[in-house]
PDB file of C-alpha atoms and ligand atoms in Angstrom:
ATOM      1  CA  MET A 222     -70.768   3.258  43.656  1.00  0.00           C
ATOM      2  CA  ARG A 223     -71.475   0.410  46.079  1.00  0.00           C
ATOM      3  CA  LYS A 224     -71.629  -2.161  43.272  1.00  0.00           C
ATOM      4  CA  VAL A 225     -69.930  -2.486  39.896  1.00  0.00           C
ATOM      5  CA  THR A 226     -70.200  -4.956  37.042  1.00  0.00           C
ATOM      6  CA  LEU A 227     -67.003  -6.020  35.289  1.00  0.00           C
ATOM      7  CA  HIS A 228     -66.983  -8.669  32.528  1.00  0.00           C
ATOM      8  CA  ASN A 229     -70.511  -9.692  33.645  1.00  0.00           C
ATOM      9  CA  LYS A 230     -69.493 -10.303  37.258  1.00  0.00           C
ATOM     10  CA  THR A 231     -70.849  -8.205  40.116  1.00  0.00           C
ATOM     11  CA  PHE A 232     -68.523  -6.750  42.728  1.00  0.00           C
ATOM     12  CA  GLU A 233     -69.396  -4.906  45.954  1.00  0.00           C
ATOM     13  CA  VAL A 234     -67.358  -2.410  47.999  1.00  0.00           C
ATOM     14  CA  PHE A 235     -65.007  -4.167  50.382  1.00  0.00           C
ATOM     15  CA  ILE A 236     -62.404  -1.525  51.372  1.00  0.00           C
ATOM     16  CA  SER A 237     -63.451   2.117  50.870  1.00  0.00           C
ATOM     17  CA  ASP A 238     -61.139   4.835  49.550  1.00  0.00           C
ATOM     18  CA  THR A 239     -61.086   6.340  53.068  1.00  0.00           C
ATOM     19  CA  GLU A 240     -59.913   3.069  54.591  1.00  0.00           C
ATOM     20  CA  ILE A 241     -57.330   2.646  51.812  1.00  0.00           C
ATOM     21  CA  ALA A 242     -55.921   6.095  52.653  1.00  0.00           C
ATOM     22  CA  GLU A 243     -55.623   5.093  56.336  1.00  0.00           C
ATOM     23  CA  ILE A 244     -53.865   1.849  55.394  1.00  0.00           C
ATOM     24  CA  VAL A 245     -51.449   3.713  53.082  1.00  0.00           C
ATOM     25  CA  HIS A 246     -50.719   6.225  55.850  1.00  0.00           C
ATOM     26  CA  SER A 247     -50.002   3.461  58.374  1.00  0.00           C
ATOM     27  CA  ILE A 248     -47.792   1.359  56.089  1.00  0.00           C
ATOM     28  CA  SER A 249     -45.826   4.462  54.966  1.00  0.00           C
ATOM     29  CA  ASN A 250     -45.152   5.361  58.613  1.00  0.00           C
ATOM     30  CA  GLN A 251     -43.954   1.824  59.290  1.00  0.00           C
ATOM     31  CA  ILE A 252     -41.540   2.000  56.349  1.00  0.00           C
ATOM     32  CA  ASN A 253     -40.321   5.475  57.404  1.00  0.00           C
ATOM     33  CA  ASN A 254     -39.663   4.192  60.941  1.00  0.00           C
ATOM     34  CA  SER A 255     -38.046   0.895  59.877  1.00  0.00           C
ATOM     35  CA  GLY A 256     -34.512   2.267  59.670  1.00  0.00           C
ATOM     36  CA  VAL A 257     -34.055   1.343  55.995  1.00  0.00           C
ATOM     37  CA  LYS A 258     -31.331   3.545  54.417  1.00  0.00           C
ATOM     38  CA  ASP A 259     -31.292   4.943  50.835  1.00  0.00           C
ATOM     39  CA  PRO A 260     -34.156   2.655  49.765  1.00  0.00           C
ATOM     40  CA  LEU A 261     -34.809   1.583  46.220  1.00  0.00           C
ATOM     41  CA  PHE A 262     -38.540   0.957  46.059  1.00  0.00           C
ATOM     42  CA  ILE A 263     -39.519  -1.577  43.437  1.00  0.00           C
ATOM     43  CA  ALA A 264     -43.168  -1.333  42.485  1.00  0.00           C
ATOM     44  CA  VAL A 265     -44.674  -4.387  40.835  1.00  0.00           C
ATOM     45  CA  MET A 266     -46.691  -3.340  37.792  1.00  0.00           C
ATOM     46  CA  ASN A 267     -49.441  -2.994  36.861  1.00  0.00           C
ATOM     47  CA  GLY A 268     -51.380  -3.649  40.061  1.00  0.00           C
ATOM     48  CA  ALA A 269     -49.220  -1.612  42.454  1.00  0.00           C
ATOM     49  CA  PHE A 270     -49.188   1.627  40.463  1.00  0.00           C
ATOM     50  CA  LEU A 271     -51.660   3.565  42.632  1.00  0.00           C
ATOM     51  CA  PHE A 272     -50.410   2.088  45.906  1.00  0.00           C
ATOM     52  CA  ALA A 273     -46.798   2.916  44.962  1.00  0.00           C
ATOM     53  CA  ALA A 274     -47.736   6.477  43.964  1.00  0.00           C
ATOM     54  CA  ASP A 275     -49.596   7.054  47.229  1.00  0.00           C
ATOM     55  CA  VAL A 276     -46.898   5.471  49.435  1.00  0.00           C
ATOM     56  CA  MET A 277     -44.062   7.365  47.728  1.00  0.00           C
ATOM     57  CA  ARG A 278     -45.680  10.719  48.518  1.00  0.00           C
ATOM     58  CA  LYS A 279     -45.537   9.815  52.207  1.00  0.00           C
ATOM     59  CA  ILE A 280     -41.954   8.525  52.279  1.00  0.00           C
ATOM     60  CA  THR A 281     -39.612  10.849  54.179  1.00  0.00           C
ATOM     61  CA  ILE A 282     -36.459   8.674  54.044  1.00  0.00           C
ATOM     62  CA  PRO A 283     -33.518  10.530  52.385  1.00  0.00           C
ATOM     63  CA  ASN A 284     -32.407   9.408  48.892  1.00  0.00           C
ATOM     64  CA  ALA A 285     -35.480   7.254  48.245  1.00  0.00           C
ATOM     65  CA  GLU A 286     -35.660   5.984  44.649  1.00  0.00           C
ATOM     66  CA  ILE A 287     -38.317   4.036  42.770  1.00  0.00           C
ATOM     67  CA  SER A 288     -38.293   1.618  39.827  1.00  0.00           C
ATOM     68  CA  PHE A 289     -41.131  -0.284  38.218  1.00  0.00           C
ATOM     69  CA  ILE A 290     -41.017  -3.949  37.296  1.00  0.00           C
ATOM     70  CA  LYS A 291     -43.442  -6.277  35.647  1.00  0.00           C
ATOM     71  CA  LEU A 292     -44.249  -9.927  36.293  1.00  0.00           C
ATOM     72  CA  SER A 293     -47.606 -11.676  36.540  1.00  0.00           C
ATOM     73  CA  SER A 294     -49.078 -15.022  37.575  1.00  0.00           C
ATOM     74  CA  TYR A 295     -52.773 -14.274  37.099  1.00  0.00           C
ATOM     75  CA  SER A 296     -55.216 -14.972  34.293  1.00  0.00           C
ATOM     76  CA  GLY A 297     -58.835 -14.034  34.951  1.00  0.00           C
ATOM     77  CA  THR A 298     -59.635 -14.710  38.594  1.00  0.00           C
ATOM     78  CA  GLU A 299     -57.354 -17.763  38.879  1.00  0.00           C
ATOM     79  CA  THR A 300     -53.632 -17.880  39.488  1.00  0.00           C
ATOM     80  CA  THR A 301     -51.869 -19.746  36.680  1.00  0.00           C
ATOM     81  CA  GLY A 302     -48.910 -20.649  38.876  1.00  0.00           C
ATOM     82  CA  LYS A 303     -46.604 -19.443  36.114  1.00  0.00           C
ATOM     83  CA  VAL A 304     -44.622 -16.241  36.133  1.00  0.00           C
ATOM     84  CA  SER A 305     -42.766 -14.525  33.329  1.00  0.00           C
ATOM     85  CA  GLU A 306     -39.380 -12.891  33.625  1.00  0.00           C
ATOM     86  CA  LEU A 307     -38.604  -9.628  35.370  1.00  0.00           C
ATOM     87  CA  ILE A 308     -38.825  -6.577  33.106  1.00  0.00           C
ATOM     88  CA  GLY A 309     -37.764  -3.082  34.080  1.00  0.00           C
ATOM     89  CA  ILE A 310     -34.584  -3.322  36.155  1.00  0.00           C
ATOM     90  CA  GLU A 311     -31.989  -1.131  34.480  1.00  0.00           C
ATOM     91  CA  GLY A 312     -28.451  -0.543  35.638  1.00  0.00           C
ATOM     92  CA  ASN A 313     -26.628  -1.945  38.604  1.00  0.00           C
ATOM     93  CA  ILE A 314     -28.701  -2.511  41.748  1.00  0.00           C
ATOM     94  CA  SER A 315     -26.093  -4.554  43.619  1.00  0.00           C
ATOM     95  CA  GLY A 316     -25.717  -3.469  47.226  1.00  0.00           C
ATOM     96  CA  ARG A 317     -29.044  -1.625  47.246  1.00  0.00           C
ATOM     97  CA  ASN A 318     -31.646  -1.801  50.004  1.00  0.00           C
ATOM     98  CA  ILE A 319     -34.789  -2.879  48.208  1.00  0.00           C
ATOM     99  CA  VAL A 320     -38.359  -2.346  49.356  1.00  0.00           C
ATOM    100  CA  ILE A 321     -40.778  -4.273  47.134  1.00  0.00           C
ATOM    101  CA  LEU A 322     -44.193  -2.620  46.781  1.00  0.00           C
ATOM    102  CA  GLU A 323     -46.945  -5.103  45.911  1.00  0.00           C
ATOM    103  CA  ASP A 324     -50.674  -4.546  45.534  1.00  0.00           C
ATOM    104  CA  ILE A 325     -51.542  -8.010  46.830  1.00  0.00           C
ATOM    105  CA  ILE A 326     -49.772 -11.194  47.861  1.00  0.00           C
ATOM    106  CA  ASP A 327     -51.882 -14.260  47.196  1.00  0.00           C
ATOM    107  CA  THR A 328     -50.027 -17.577  46.755  1.00  0.00           C
ATOM    108  CA  GLY A 329     -46.657 -15.822  47.004  1.00  0.00           C
ATOM    109  CA  ILE A 330     -45.451 -17.319  43.708  1.00  0.00           C
ATOM    110  CA  THR A 331     -44.869 -13.870  42.194  1.00  0.00           C
ATOM    111  CA  LEU A 332     -43.080 -12.614  45.299  1.00  0.00           C
ATOM    112  CA  GLU A 333     -40.792 -15.644  45.466  1.00  0.00           C
ATOM    113  CA  LYS A 334     -39.866 -15.196  41.799  1.00  0.00           C
ATOM    114  CA  ILE A 335     -39.146 -11.485  42.206  1.00  0.00           C
ATOM    115  CA  ILE A 336     -37.002 -12.115  45.274  1.00  0.00           C
ATOM    116  CA  SER A 337     -34.980 -14.844  43.556  1.00  0.00           C
ATOM    117  CA  LEU A 338     -34.369 -12.557  40.559  1.00  0.00           C
ATOM    118  CA  LEU A 339     -33.348  -9.667  42.842  1.00  0.00           C
ATOM    119  CA  LYS A 340     -30.957 -11.919  44.752  1.00  0.00           C
ATOM    120  CA  GLU A 341     -29.211 -12.694  41.459  1.00  0.00           C
ATOM    121  CA  GLU A 342     -28.506  -8.944  41.276  1.00  0.00           C
ATOM    122  CA  GLU A 343     -26.733  -9.192  44.655  1.00  0.00           C
ATOM    123  CA  VAL A 344     -28.826  -6.575  46.393  1.00  0.00           C
ATOM    124  CA  ALA A 345     -27.920  -5.879  50.051  1.00  0.00           C
ATOM    125  CA  ASP A 346     -31.354  -6.273  51.605  1.00  0.00           C
ATOM    126  CA  ILE A 347     -34.931  -6.939  50.544  1.00  0.00           C
ATOM    127  CA  LYS A 348     -37.996  -5.826  52.457  1.00  0.00           C
ATOM    128  CA  VAL A 349     -41.539  -6.479  51.308  1.00  0.00           C
ATOM    129  CA  ALA A 350     -44.530  -4.140  51.620  1.00  0.00           C
ATOM    130  CA  THR A 351     -47.952  -5.179  50.380  1.00  0.00           C
ATOM    131  CA  LEU A 352     -51.274  -3.385  50.491  1.00  0.00           C
ATOM    132  CA  LEU A 353     -53.223  -6.661  50.768  1.00  0.00           C
ATOM    133  CA  PHE A 354     -52.313 -10.151  51.901  1.00  0.00           C
ATOM    134  CA  LYS A 355     -54.303 -13.386  51.639  1.00  0.00           C
ATOM    135  CA  PRO A 356     -52.912 -15.533  54.478  1.00  0.00           C
ATOM    136  CA  ASP A 357     -55.132 -18.523  53.613  1.00  0.00           C
ATOM    137  CA  ALA A 358     -53.759 -18.634  50.054  1.00  0.00           C
ATOM    138  CA  TYR A 359     -50.097 -18.001  50.931  1.00  0.00           C
ATOM    139  CA  THR A 360     -47.873 -21.024  50.272  1.00  0.00           C
ATOM    140  CA  LYS A 361     -44.395 -19.552  50.954  1.00  0.00           C
ATOM    141  CA  ASP A 362     -42.195 -19.014  54.021  1.00  0.00           C
ATOM    142  CA  ILE A 363     -40.930 -15.597  52.931  1.00  0.00           C
ATOM    143  CA  HIS A 364     -41.449 -13.024  55.677  1.00  0.00           C
ATOM    144  CA  ILE A 365     -43.600 -10.048  54.680  1.00  0.00           C
ATOM    145  CA  ASP A 366     -42.310  -6.972  56.495  1.00  0.00           C
ATOM    146  CA  PHE A 367     -45.208  -4.549  55.984  1.00  0.00           C
ATOM    147  CA  ILE A 368     -48.807  -5.693  55.486  1.00  0.00           C
ATOM    148  CA  GLY A 369     -51.547  -3.123  54.868  1.00  0.00           C
ATOM    149  CA  LYS A 370     -54.474  -5.476  55.462  1.00  0.00           C
ATOM    150  CA  SER A 371     -54.946  -9.235  55.576  1.00  0.00           C
ATOM    151  CA  ILE A 372     -58.067 -10.354  53.737  1.00  0.00           C
ATOM    152  CA  PRO A 373     -60.001 -13.595  53.185  1.00  0.00           C
ATOM    153  CA  ASN A 374     -59.463 -15.661  50.080  1.00  0.00           C
ATOM    154  CA  ASP A 375     -61.799 -13.586  47.874  1.00  0.00           C
ATOM    155  CA  PHE A 376     -61.032 -12.092  44.488  1.00  0.00           C
ATOM    156  CA  VAL A 377     -60.735  -8.311  44.781  1.00  0.00           C
ATOM    157  CA  VAL A 378     -60.550  -5.511  42.237  1.00  0.00           C
ATOM    158  CA  GLY A 379     -60.005  -1.722  42.191  1.00  0.00           C
ATOM    159  CA  TYR A 380     -57.317   0.757  43.301  1.00  0.00           C
ATOM    160  CA  GLY A 381     -54.875  -0.740  40.804  1.00  0.00           C
ATOM    161  CA  LEU A 382     -56.085  -4.338  41.026  1.00  0.00           C
ATOM    162  CA  ASP A 383     -57.712  -5.709  37.886  1.00  0.00           C
ATOM    163  CA  TYR A 384     -60.136  -8.325  36.737  1.00  0.00           C
ATOM    164  CA  ASP A 385     -58.760  -9.251  33.304  1.00  0.00           C
ATOM    165  CA  GLU A 386     -57.258  -5.771  32.992  1.00  0.00           C
ATOM    166  CA  ILE A 387     -60.338  -3.738  33.897  1.00  0.00           C
ATOM    167  CA  GLY A 388     -61.332  -2.133  37.186  1.00  0.00           C
ATOM    168  CA  ARG A 389     -57.907  -0.683  38.034  1.00  0.00           C
ATOM    169  CA  ASN A 390     -59.355   2.850  38.002  1.00  0.00           C
ATOM    170  CA  LEU A 391     -61.934   2.209  40.735  1.00  0.00           C
ATOM    171  CA  PRO A 392     -61.165   4.309  43.860  1.00  0.00           C
ATOM    172  CA  HIS A 393     -62.457   1.660  46.286  1.00  0.00           C
ATOM    173  CA  ILE A 394     -61.492  -2.009  46.480  1.00  0.00           C
ATOM    174  CA  TYR A 395     -64.364  -4.322  45.600  1.00  0.00           C
ATOM    175  CA  LYS A 396     -64.832  -8.044  46.111  1.00  0.00           C
ATOM    176  CA  LEU A 397     -66.686 -10.560  44.036  1.00  0.00           C
ATOM    177  CA  LYS A 398     -70.304 -10.781  45.192  1.00  0.00           C
ATOM    178  CA  ASN A 399     -71.406 -14.335  45.994  1.00  0.00           C
TER     179      ASN A 399
HETATM  180  P1  IMP B 219     -49.495 -14.582  43.657  1.00  0.00           P
HETATM  181  O1  IMP B 219     -48.309 -14.848  42.774  1.00  0.00           O
HETATM  182  O2  IMP B 219     -50.467 -15.717  43.651  1.00  0.00           O
HETATM  183  O3  IMP B 219     -49.104 -14.158  45.069  1.00  0.00           O
HETATM  184  O4  IMP B 219     -50.313 -13.381  43.017  1.00  0.00           O
HETATM  185  C1  IMP B 219     -49.784 -12.113  43.013  1.00  0.00           C
HETATM  186  C2  IMP B 219     -50.326 -11.274  41.878  1.00  0.00           C
HETATM  187  O5  IMP B 219     -51.571 -11.776  41.360  1.00  0.00           O
HETATM  188  C3  IMP B 219     -50.598  -9.872  42.388  1.00  0.00           C
HETATM  189  O6  IMP B 219     -49.499  -9.028  42.174  1.00  0.00           O
HETATM  190  C4  IMP B 219     -51.823  -9.456  41.608  1.00  0.00           C
HETATM  191  O7  IMP B 219     -51.445  -8.791  40.418  1.00  0.00           O
HETATM  192  C5  IMP B 219     -52.531 -10.755  41.258  1.00  0.00           C
HETATM  193  N1  IMP B 219     -53.653 -11.033  42.187  1.00  0.00           N
HETATM  194  C6  IMP B 219     -53.681 -11.890  43.238  1.00  0.00           C
HETATM  195  N2  IMP B 219     -54.861 -11.883  43.868  1.00  0.00           N
HETATM  196  C7  IMP B 219     -55.624 -10.995  43.200  1.00  0.00           C
HETATM  197  C8  IMP B 219     -56.988 -10.522  43.386  1.00  0.00           C
HETATM  198  O8  IMP B 219     -57.738 -10.906  44.297  1.00  0.00           O
HETATM  199  N3  IMP B 219     -57.408  -9.586  42.489  1.00  0.00           N
HETATM  200  C9  IMP B 219     -56.627  -9.122  41.456  1.00  0.00           C
HETATM  201  N4  IMP B 219     -55.346  -9.527  41.260  1.00  0.00           N
HETATM  202  C10 IMP B 219     -54.862 -10.450  42.120  1.00  0.00           C
HETATM  203 MG1   MG B 220     -53.081  -8.570  38.090  1.00  0.00          MG
END
């Protein structure tokens, strides 16, 4: 489907499933070659669930683990600027080498919050991998180690990303049609 309608808004294909697979392949290779030891991947739910599943299958680093956390700053197509607390970290993660897996980094508010909460857990190292990055919207100085694709400041949906909770199941990534 080249076009989809979600909550009465029309979206058109922006990044095809084939291109997504290439991006996932490339970012997984970069992580594998980064020298990170015994990584604990932390996938940010719900948006990163497909990205995390696809990346994990390509990770060849020994003793790789994954956990899932939840935190959100979005309502509709606008960021609210507010984030809730971190849910989903169980047990002691102090001293661990963390690789955050994000679907998209927009303003960076969510990322900053996650990193500050992880630092409270006294982790050894934090690296950040994101499928998509909106450089024009980013307001933080935090370095992003692995970027799948930088995109313009458009609202996108599909491959895990939602528009008010729907559209996550779409195999391609779509953008709002003007
Ligand atoms: P930030 O805190 O502004 O960086 O936003 C990060 C979170 O907002 C992501 O993890 C997504 O869940 C969501 N988000 C940001 N941009 C989009 C978008 O274009 N489509 C769908 N969700 C988005
Ligand atoms: Mg979301």
